[in-house]
Coordinates of C-alpha atoms in Angstrom, one line a residue:
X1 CA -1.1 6.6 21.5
X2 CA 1.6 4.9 20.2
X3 CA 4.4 6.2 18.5
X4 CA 4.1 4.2 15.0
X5 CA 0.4 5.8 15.0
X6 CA 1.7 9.4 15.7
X7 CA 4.1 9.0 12.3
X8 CA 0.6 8.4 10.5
X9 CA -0.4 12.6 11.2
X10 CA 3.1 14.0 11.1
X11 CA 5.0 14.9 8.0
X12 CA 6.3 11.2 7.0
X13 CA 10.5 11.3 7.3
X14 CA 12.3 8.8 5.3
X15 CA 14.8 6.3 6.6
X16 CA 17.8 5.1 4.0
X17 CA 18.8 1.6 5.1
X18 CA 22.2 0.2 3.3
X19 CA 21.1 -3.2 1.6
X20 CA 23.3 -5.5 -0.1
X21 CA 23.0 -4.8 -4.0
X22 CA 23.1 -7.8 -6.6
X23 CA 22.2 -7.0 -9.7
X24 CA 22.2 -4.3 -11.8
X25 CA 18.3 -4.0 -12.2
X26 CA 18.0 -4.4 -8.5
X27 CA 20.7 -1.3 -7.9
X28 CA 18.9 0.7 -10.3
X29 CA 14.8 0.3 -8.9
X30 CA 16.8 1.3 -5.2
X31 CA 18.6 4.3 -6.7
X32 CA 15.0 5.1 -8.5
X33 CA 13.2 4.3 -4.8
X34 CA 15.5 6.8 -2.8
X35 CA 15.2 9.7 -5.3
X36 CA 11.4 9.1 -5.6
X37 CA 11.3 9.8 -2.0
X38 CA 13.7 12.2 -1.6
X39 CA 11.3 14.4 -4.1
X40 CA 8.5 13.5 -2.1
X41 CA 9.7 15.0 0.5
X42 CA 10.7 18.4 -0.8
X43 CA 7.3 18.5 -2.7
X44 CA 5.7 18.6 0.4
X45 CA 7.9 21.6 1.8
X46 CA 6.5 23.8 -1.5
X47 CA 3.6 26.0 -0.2
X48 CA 2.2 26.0 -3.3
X49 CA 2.8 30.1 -3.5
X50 CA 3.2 30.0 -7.1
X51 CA -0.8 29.1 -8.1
X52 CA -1.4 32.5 -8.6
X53 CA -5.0 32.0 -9.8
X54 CA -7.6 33.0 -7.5
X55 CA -10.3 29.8 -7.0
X56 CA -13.5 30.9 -6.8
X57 CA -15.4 29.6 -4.0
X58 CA -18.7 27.3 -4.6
X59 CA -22.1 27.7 -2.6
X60 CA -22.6 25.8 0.1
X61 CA -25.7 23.2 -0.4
X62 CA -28.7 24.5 1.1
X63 CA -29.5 21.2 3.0
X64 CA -26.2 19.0 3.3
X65 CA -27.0 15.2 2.6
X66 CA -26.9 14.3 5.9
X67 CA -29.3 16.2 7.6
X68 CA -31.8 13.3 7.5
X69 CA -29.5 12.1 10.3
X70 CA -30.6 14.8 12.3
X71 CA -33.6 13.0 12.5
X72 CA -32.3 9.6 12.9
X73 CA -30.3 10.9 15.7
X74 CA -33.3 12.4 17.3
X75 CA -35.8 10.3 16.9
X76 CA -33.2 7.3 18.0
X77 CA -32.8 9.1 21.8
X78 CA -36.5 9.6 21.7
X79 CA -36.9 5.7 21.3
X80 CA -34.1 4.7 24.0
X81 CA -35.6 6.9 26.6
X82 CA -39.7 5.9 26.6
X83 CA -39.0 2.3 26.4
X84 CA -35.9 2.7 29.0
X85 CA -33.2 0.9 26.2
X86 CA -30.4 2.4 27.8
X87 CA -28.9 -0.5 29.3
X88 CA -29.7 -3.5 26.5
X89 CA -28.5 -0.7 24.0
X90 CA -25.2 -0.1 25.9
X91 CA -24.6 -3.8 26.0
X92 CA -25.6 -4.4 22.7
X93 CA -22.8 -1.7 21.4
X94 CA -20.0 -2.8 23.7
X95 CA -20.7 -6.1 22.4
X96 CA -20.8 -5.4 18.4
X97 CA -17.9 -2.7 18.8
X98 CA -15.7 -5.3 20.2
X99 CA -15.8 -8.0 17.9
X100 CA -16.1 -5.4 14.5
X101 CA -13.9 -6.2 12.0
X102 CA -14.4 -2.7 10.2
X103 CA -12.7 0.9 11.8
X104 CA -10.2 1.2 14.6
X105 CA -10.2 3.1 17.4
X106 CA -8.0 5.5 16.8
X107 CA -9.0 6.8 13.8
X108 CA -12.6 6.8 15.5
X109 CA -11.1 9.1 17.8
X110 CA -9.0 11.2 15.2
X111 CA -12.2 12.3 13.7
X112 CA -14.0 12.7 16.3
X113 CA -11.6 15.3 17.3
X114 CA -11.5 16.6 14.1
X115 CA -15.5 16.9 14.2
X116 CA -15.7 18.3 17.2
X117 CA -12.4 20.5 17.6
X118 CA -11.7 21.8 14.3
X119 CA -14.9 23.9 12.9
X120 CA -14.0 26.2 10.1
X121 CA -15.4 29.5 10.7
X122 CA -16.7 30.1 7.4
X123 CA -18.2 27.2 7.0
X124 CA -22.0 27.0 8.1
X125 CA -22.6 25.6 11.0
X126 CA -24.5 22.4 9.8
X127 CA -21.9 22.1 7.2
X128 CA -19.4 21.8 10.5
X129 CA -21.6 19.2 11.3
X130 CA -21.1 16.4 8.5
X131 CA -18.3 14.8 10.3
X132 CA -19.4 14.2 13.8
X133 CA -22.8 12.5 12.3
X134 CA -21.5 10.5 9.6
X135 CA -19.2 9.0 12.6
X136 CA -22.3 8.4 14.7
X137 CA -24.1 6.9 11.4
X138 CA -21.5 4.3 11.1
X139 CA -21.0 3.9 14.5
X140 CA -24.5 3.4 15.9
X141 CA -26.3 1.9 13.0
X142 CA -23.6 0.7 10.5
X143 CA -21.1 -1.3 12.6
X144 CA -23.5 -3.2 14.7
X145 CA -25.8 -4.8 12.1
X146 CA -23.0 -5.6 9.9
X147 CA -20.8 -7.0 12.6
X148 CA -23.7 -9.5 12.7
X149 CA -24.0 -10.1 9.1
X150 CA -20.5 -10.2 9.0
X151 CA -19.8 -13.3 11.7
X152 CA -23.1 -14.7 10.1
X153 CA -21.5 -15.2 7.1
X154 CA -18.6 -17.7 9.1
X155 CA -21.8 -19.4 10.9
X156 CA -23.4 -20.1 7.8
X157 CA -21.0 -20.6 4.7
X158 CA -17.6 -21.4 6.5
X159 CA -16.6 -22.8 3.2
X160 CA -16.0 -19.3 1.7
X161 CA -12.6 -19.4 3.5
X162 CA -11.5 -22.0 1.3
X163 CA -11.8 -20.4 -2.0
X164 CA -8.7 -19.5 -3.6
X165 CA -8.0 -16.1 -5.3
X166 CA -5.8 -17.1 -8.1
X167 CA -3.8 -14.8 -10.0
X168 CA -5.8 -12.0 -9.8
X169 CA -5.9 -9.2 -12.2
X170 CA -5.5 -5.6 -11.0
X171 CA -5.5 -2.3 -13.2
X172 CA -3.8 0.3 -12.0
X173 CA -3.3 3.9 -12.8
X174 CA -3.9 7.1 -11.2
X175 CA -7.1 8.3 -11.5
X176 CA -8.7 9.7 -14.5
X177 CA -6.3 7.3 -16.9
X178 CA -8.9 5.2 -18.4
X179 CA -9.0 2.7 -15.6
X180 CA -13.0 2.5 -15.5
X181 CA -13.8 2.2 -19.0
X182 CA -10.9 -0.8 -19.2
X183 CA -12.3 -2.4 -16.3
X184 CA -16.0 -2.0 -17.6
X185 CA -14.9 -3.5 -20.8
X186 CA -12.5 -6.6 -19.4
X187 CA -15.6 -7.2 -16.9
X188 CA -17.6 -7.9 -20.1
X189 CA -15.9 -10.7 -20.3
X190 CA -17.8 -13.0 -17.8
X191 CA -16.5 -16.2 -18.9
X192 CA -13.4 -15.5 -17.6
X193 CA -13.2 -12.4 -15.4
X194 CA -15.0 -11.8 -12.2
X195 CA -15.4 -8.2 -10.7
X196 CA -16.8 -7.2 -7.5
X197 CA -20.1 -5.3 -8.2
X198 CA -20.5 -1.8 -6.0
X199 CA -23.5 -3.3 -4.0
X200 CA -20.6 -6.2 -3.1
X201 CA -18.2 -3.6 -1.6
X202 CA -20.9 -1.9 0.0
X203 CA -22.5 -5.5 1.4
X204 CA -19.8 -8.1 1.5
X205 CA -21.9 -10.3 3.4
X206 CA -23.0 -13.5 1.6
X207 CA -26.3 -13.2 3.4
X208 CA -26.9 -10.0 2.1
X209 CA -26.1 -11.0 -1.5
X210 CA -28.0 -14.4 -1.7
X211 CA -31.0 -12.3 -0.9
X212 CA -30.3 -9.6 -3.6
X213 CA -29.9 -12.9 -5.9
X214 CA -33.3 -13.9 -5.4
X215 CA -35.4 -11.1 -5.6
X216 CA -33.4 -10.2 -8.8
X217 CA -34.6 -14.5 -10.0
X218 CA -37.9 -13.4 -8.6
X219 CA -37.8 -10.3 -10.8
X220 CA -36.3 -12.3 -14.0
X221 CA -39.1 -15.0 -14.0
X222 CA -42.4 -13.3 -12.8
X223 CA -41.9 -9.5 -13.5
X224 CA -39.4 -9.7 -17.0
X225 CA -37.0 -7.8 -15.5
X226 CA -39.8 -4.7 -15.0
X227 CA -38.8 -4.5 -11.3
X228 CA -34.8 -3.9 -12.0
X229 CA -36.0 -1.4 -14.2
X230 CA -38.4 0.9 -11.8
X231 CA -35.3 0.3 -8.8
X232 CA -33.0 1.6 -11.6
X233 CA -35.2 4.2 -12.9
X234 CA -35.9 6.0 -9.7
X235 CA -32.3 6.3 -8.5
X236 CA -32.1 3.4 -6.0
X237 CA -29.4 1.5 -7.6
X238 CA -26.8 4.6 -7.5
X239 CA -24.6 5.7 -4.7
X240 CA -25.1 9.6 -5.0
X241 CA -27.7 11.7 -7.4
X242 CA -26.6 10.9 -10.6
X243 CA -27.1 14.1 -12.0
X244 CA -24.9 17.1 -13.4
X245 CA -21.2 17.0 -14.1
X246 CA -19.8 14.6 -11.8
X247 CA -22.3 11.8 -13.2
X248 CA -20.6 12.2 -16.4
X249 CA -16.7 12.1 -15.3
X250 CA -17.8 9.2 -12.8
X251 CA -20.1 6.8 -12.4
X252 CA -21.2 5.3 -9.3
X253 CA -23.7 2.5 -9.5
X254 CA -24.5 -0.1 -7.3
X255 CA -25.1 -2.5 -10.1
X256 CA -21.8 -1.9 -12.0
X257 CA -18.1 -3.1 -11.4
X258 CA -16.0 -0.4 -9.4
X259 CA -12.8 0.3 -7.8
X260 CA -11.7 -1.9 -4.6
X261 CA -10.7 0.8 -2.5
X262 CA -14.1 1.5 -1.9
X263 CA -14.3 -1.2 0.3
X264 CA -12.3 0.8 2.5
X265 CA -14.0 3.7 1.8
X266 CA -17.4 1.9 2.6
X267 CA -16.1 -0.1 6.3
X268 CA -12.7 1.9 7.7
X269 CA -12.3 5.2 8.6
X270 CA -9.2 6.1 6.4
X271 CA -9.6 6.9 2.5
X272 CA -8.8 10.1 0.9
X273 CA -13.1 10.3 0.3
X274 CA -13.0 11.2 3.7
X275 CA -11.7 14.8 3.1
X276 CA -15.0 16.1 2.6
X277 CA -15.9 14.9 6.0
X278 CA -12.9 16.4 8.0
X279 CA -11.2 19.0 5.5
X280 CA -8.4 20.2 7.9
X281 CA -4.4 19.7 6.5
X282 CA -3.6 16.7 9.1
X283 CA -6.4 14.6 8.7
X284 CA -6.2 15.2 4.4
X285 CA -2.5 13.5 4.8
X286 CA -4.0 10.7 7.2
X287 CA -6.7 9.9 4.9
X288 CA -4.6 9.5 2.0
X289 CA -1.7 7.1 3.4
X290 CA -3.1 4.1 4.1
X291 CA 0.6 3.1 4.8
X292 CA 0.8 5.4 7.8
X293 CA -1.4 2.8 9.9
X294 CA -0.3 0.6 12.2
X295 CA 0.7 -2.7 10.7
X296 CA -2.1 -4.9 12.7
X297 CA -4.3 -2.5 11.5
X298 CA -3.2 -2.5 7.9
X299 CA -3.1 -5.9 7.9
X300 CA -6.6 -6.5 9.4
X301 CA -7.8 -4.5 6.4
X302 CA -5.9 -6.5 3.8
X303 CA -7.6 -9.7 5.0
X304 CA -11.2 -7.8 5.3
X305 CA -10.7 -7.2 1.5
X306 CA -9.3 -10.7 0.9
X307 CA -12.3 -12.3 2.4
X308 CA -14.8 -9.8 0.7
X309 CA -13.5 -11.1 -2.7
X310 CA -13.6 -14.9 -1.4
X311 CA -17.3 -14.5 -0.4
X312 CA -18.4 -13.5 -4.1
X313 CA -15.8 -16.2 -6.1
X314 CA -17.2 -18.5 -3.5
X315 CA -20.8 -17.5 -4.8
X316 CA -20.8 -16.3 -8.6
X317 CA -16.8 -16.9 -9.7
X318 CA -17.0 -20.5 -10.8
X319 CA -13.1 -20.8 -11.3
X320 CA -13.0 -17.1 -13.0
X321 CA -10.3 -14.8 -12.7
X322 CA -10.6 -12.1 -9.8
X323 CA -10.3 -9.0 -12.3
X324 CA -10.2 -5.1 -10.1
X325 CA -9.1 -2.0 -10.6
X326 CA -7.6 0.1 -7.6
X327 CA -6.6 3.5 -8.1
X328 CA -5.9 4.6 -4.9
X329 CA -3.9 1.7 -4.1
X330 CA -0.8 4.2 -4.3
X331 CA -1.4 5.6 -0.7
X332 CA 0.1 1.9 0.4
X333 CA -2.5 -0.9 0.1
X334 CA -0.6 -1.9 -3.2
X335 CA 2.5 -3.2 -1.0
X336 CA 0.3 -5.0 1.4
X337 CA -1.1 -6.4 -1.9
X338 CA 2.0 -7.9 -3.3
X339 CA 2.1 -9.5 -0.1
X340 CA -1.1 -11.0 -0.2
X341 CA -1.7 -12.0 -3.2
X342 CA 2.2 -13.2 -4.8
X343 CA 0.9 -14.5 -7.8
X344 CA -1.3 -11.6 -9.0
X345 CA -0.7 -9.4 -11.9
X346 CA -0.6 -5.9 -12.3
X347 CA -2.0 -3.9 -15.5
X348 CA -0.7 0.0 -15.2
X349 CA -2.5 2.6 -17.5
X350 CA -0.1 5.8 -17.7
X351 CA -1.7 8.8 -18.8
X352 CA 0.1 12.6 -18.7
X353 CA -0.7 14.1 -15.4
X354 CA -1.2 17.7 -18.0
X355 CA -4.1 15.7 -19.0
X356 CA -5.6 13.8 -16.4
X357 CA -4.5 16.2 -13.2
X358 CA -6.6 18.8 -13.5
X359 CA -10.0 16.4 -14.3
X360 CA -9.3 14.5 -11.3
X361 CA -8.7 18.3 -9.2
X362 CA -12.1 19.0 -10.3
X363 CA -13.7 15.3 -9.5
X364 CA -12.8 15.6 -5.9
X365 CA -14.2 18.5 -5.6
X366 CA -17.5 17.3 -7.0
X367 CA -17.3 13.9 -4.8
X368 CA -17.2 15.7 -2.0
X369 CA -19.8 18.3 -2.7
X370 CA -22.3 15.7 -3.4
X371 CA -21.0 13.8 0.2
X372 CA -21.1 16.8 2.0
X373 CA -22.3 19.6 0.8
X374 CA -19.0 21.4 0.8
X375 CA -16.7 21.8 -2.4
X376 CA -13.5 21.1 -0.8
X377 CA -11.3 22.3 -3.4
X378 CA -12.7 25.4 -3.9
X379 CA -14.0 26.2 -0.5
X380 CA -10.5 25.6 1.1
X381 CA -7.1 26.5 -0.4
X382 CA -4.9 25.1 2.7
X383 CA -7.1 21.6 1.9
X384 CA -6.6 22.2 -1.7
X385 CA -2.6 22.1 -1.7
X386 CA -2.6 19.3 1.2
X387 CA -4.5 16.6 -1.8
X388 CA -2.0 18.3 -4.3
X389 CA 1.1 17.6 -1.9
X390 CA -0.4 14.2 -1.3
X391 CA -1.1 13.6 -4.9
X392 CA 2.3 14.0 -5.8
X393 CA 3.6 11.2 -3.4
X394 CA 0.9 8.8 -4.8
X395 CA 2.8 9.9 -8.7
X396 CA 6.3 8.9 -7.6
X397 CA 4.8 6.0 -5.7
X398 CA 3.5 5.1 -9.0
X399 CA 7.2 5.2 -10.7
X400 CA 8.6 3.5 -8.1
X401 CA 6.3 0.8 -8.0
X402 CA 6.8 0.3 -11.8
X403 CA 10.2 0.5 -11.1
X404 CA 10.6 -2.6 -8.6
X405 CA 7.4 -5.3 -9.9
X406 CA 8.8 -8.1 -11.5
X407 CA 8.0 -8.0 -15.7
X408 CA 6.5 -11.2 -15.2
X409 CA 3.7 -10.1 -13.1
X410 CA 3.5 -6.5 -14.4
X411 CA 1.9 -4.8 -18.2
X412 CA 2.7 -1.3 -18.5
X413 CA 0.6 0.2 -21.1
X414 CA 0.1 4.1 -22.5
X415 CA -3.5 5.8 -22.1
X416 CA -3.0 7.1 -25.6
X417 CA -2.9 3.3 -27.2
X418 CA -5.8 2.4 -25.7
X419 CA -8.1 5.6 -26.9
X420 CA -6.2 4.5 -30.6
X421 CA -7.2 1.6 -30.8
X422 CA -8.7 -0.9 -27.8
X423 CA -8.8 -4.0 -29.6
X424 CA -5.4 -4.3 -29.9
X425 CA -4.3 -3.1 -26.7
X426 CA -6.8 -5.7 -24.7
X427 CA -5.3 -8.5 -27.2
X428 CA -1.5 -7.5 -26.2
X429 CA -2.9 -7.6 -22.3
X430 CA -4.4 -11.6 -23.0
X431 CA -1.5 -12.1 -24.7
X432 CA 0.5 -11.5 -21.4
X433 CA -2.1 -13.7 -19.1
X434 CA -1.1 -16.6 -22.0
X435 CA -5.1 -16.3 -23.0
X436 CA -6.9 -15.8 -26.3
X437 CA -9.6 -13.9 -27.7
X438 CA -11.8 -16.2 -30.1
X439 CA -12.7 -14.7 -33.5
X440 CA -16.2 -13.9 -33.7
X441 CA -16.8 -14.8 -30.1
X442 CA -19.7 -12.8 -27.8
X443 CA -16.5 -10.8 -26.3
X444 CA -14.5 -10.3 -29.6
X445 CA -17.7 -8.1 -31.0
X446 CA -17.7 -6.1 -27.4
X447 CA -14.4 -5.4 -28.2
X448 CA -15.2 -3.8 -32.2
X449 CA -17.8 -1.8 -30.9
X450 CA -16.1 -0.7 -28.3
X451 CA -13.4 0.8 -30.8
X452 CA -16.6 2.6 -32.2
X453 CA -18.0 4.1 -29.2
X454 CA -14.3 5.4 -28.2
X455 CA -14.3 7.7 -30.9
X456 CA -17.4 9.7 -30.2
X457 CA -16.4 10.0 -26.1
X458 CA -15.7 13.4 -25.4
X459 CA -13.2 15.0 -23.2
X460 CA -13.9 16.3 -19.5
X461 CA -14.5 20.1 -20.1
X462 CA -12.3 21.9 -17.3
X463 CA -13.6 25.8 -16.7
X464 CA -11.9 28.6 -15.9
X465 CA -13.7 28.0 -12.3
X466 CA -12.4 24.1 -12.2
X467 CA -8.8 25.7 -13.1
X468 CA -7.1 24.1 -9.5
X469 CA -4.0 23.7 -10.8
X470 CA -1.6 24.9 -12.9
X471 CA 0.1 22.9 -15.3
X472 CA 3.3 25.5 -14.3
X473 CA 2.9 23.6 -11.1
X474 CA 2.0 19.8 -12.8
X475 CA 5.1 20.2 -14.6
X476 CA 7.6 21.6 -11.7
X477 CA 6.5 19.2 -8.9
X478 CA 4.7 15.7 -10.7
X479 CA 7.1 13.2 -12.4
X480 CA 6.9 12.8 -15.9
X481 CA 5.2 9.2 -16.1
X482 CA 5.5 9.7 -19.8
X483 CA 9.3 9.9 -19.3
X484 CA 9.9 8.0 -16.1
X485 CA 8.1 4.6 -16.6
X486 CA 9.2 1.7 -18.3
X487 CA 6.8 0.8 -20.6
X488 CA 6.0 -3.2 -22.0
X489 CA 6.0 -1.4 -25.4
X490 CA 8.0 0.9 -27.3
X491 CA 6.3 4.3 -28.4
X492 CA 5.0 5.1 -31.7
X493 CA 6.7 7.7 -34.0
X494 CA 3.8 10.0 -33.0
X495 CA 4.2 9.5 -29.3
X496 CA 8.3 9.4 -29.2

């Protein structure tokens, strides 16, 4: 194992190169840079002694969601031994595995010896399990059939690669700052904004999607539409139950616009959703720095998601606008971003960590009971203070990124103005990509009722259960974004 790839599971140590300063805007971002990590780093040295409230723990699910694979995995030897498959199946895999462009190797192997190594002893024993089959889900069923799709795609519409992703919008925030319902409301605009569905993350492969385009024609003009509405009705069309609490802090439908890092979630090994699956301290920190990685690998991903967006301009965009949001872009993809795509430009939502911490605290937990079957943020203190350490290097990589985008390429605006008053807030952002909202258009009465339907939303209720972090401790170790941002407008007198 290399040593670049051995940095990726160690505490991170930061290097302080001397560069050659020329402006005094340029001296200042730097100066911002080194404290930024310099506070990272003695973040992560706090043990976080000092959360005196006791969490109480959460019941393990009776049947975790993945004991279906149980079966799968079963019933799959059972197969490969009466009809003697060994051999083709071997091929077949060795095959497939070589030539995937999703996963590496190593973090194959890092979870596996996670799985496999690292049981928690009061954890259930099928509970232990979760990890070691969701690898061999991906691994014998996933990868192979959608290596295939994947080259398919190259065999049959080569002229994907040509499409050009031109200045593509991104909204950025830290999660649980409004990010979703500005995204859902931007996306609204079709005519000139195009937005990777969930289904499109989860299937990038044109095949795939020209065949969900016809049955939904075939649906339109011979059903009315009744056939979208039993799929919907039933729960087909969303990603987990969409039931109880976490349904209403976060939607996940395959039908809907949602965040790009879930195509990383959906085809590598290494997102911070991941936790749930291996909830020990080392492989918490792994999932959540996606700048850790080897740069081939990190690279490799980049283009994945590059391609992923050209194959759906290529076959709905029609010269629109790429529009995303990508909250967890703070763990490093963001810098491979800027390299990718130069001309893009950046929309950051800042909310008060005091307001939006302790929702998102409780969201993870939720995710990852509904992935697993295990609350990890109740179930598992040491795991608990790992997402809060690593939380609090995604913050000050927030303020330094902030810090060092060009204006030109980069809107900074305030949660609070956009609950106030959305209208004006979406017209200041046009006004930055030099566009204009038409009186009276289709979009324009989107946007007054959306003003309407912001004033009966109601707050995330946090109890005393969901209390997983102080605001003692959000206040001692998280920047002040309020404070520590420049924003592209000046405060009100209610907010100054």
């Amino acid at each position: 194992m290399s040593k670049g790839w051995e940095i990726g599971i160690a505490t991170t140590t930061t290097t302080t190169t001397t560069t050659t300063v020329t402006t005094p805007r340029v001296a200042t971002a730097k100066a911002a840079a080194k404290m930024c990590a310099i506070t990272r780093l003695k973040a992560e040295k706090k043990t976080g002694a000092e959360e005196a409230t006791e969490v109480p723990r959460q019941p393990f699910q009776s049947c975790p969601p993945h004991t279906y694979m149980l079966l799968l995995f079963s019933s799959s030897i059972l197969v490969a031994h009466v009809y003697s498959l060994w051999v083709k199946l071997a091929l077949f895999y060795a095959v497939t595995w070589t030539l995937s462009p999703f996963g590496d190797w190593r973090e194959v192997q890092l979870s596996l010896k996670s799985a496999l190594t690292q049981p928690h002893k009061d954890v259930p024993l099928l509970h232990n399990t979760v990890g070691f089959f969701y690898l061999f889900w991906k691994l014998f069923y996933c990868i192979p059939v959608e290596t295939i799709l994947w080259y398919l795609d190259d065999i049959l519409f080569p002229e994907y690669q040509q499409t050009e992703i031109k200045e593509p919008l991104f909204l950025l925030g830290q999660p649980r700052s409004g990010t979703t319902m500005f995204e859902t409301l931007l996306s609204e605009d079709d005519e000139r904004h195009c937005s990777l569905m969930l289904y499109e993350m989860r299937y990038p492969y044109l095949t795939v999607q020209y065949a969900v385009d016809w049955v939904s024609y075939l649906d339109k003009k011979l059903l009315g539409g009744r056939g979208y509405q039993f799929v919907l009705a039933i729960g087909l069309l969303s990603i987990l139950d969409e039931t109880g609490e976490r349904k209403e802090m976060r939607r996940l439908r395959y039908d809907l616009p949602d965040e790009d890092d879930l195509v990383f979630f959906c085809h590598t090994f290494c997102h911070f959703m991941f936790s749930g699956f291996y909830p020990t301290k080392e492989m918490v920190r792994f999932n959540h720095r996606f700048s850790d990685l080897p740069k081939e690998t990190r690279l490799r991903y980049m283009d994945f998601h590059r391609k992923a967006i050209q194959k759906v301009l290529y076959r709905r965009g029609h010269g629109r606008r790429y529009l995303a949001k990508w909250v967890a872009g703070w763990n490093g993809q963001l810098d491979e971003a800027k390299a990718l795509y130069p001309d893009a430009k950046y929309v950051v939502i800042v909310r008060d960590p005091k307001e939006s911490l302790r929702s998102w605290m409780k969201l993870q937990g939720l995710l990852s009971y509904q992935l697993t079957g295990n609350n990890i943020m109740r179930n598992h203190p040491d795991v608990r203070e790992t997402i809060i350490q690593e939380n609090i290097r995604w913050y000050h990589n927030e303020v330094e990124f902030c810090q060092t985008t060009s204006r030109k390429n980069l809107l900074v605006l305030r949660y609070t103005d956009i609950v106030q008053d959305i209208p004006e807030q979406v017209k200041f952002l046009y006004d930055f990509l030099g566009q204009h909202i038409e009186r009276g258009s289709k979009f324009h009465k989107i946007l007054l009722n959306s003003k309407r339907k912001q004033t009966r939303h109601k707050k995330t209720r946090i109890h005393a259960e969901d209390e997983l972090i102080s605001e003692k401790r959000i206040d001692d170790d998280f920047p002040r974004l309020l404070q520590e941002i420049r924003f592209s407008r000046p405060a009100t007198k209610a907010q100054s």
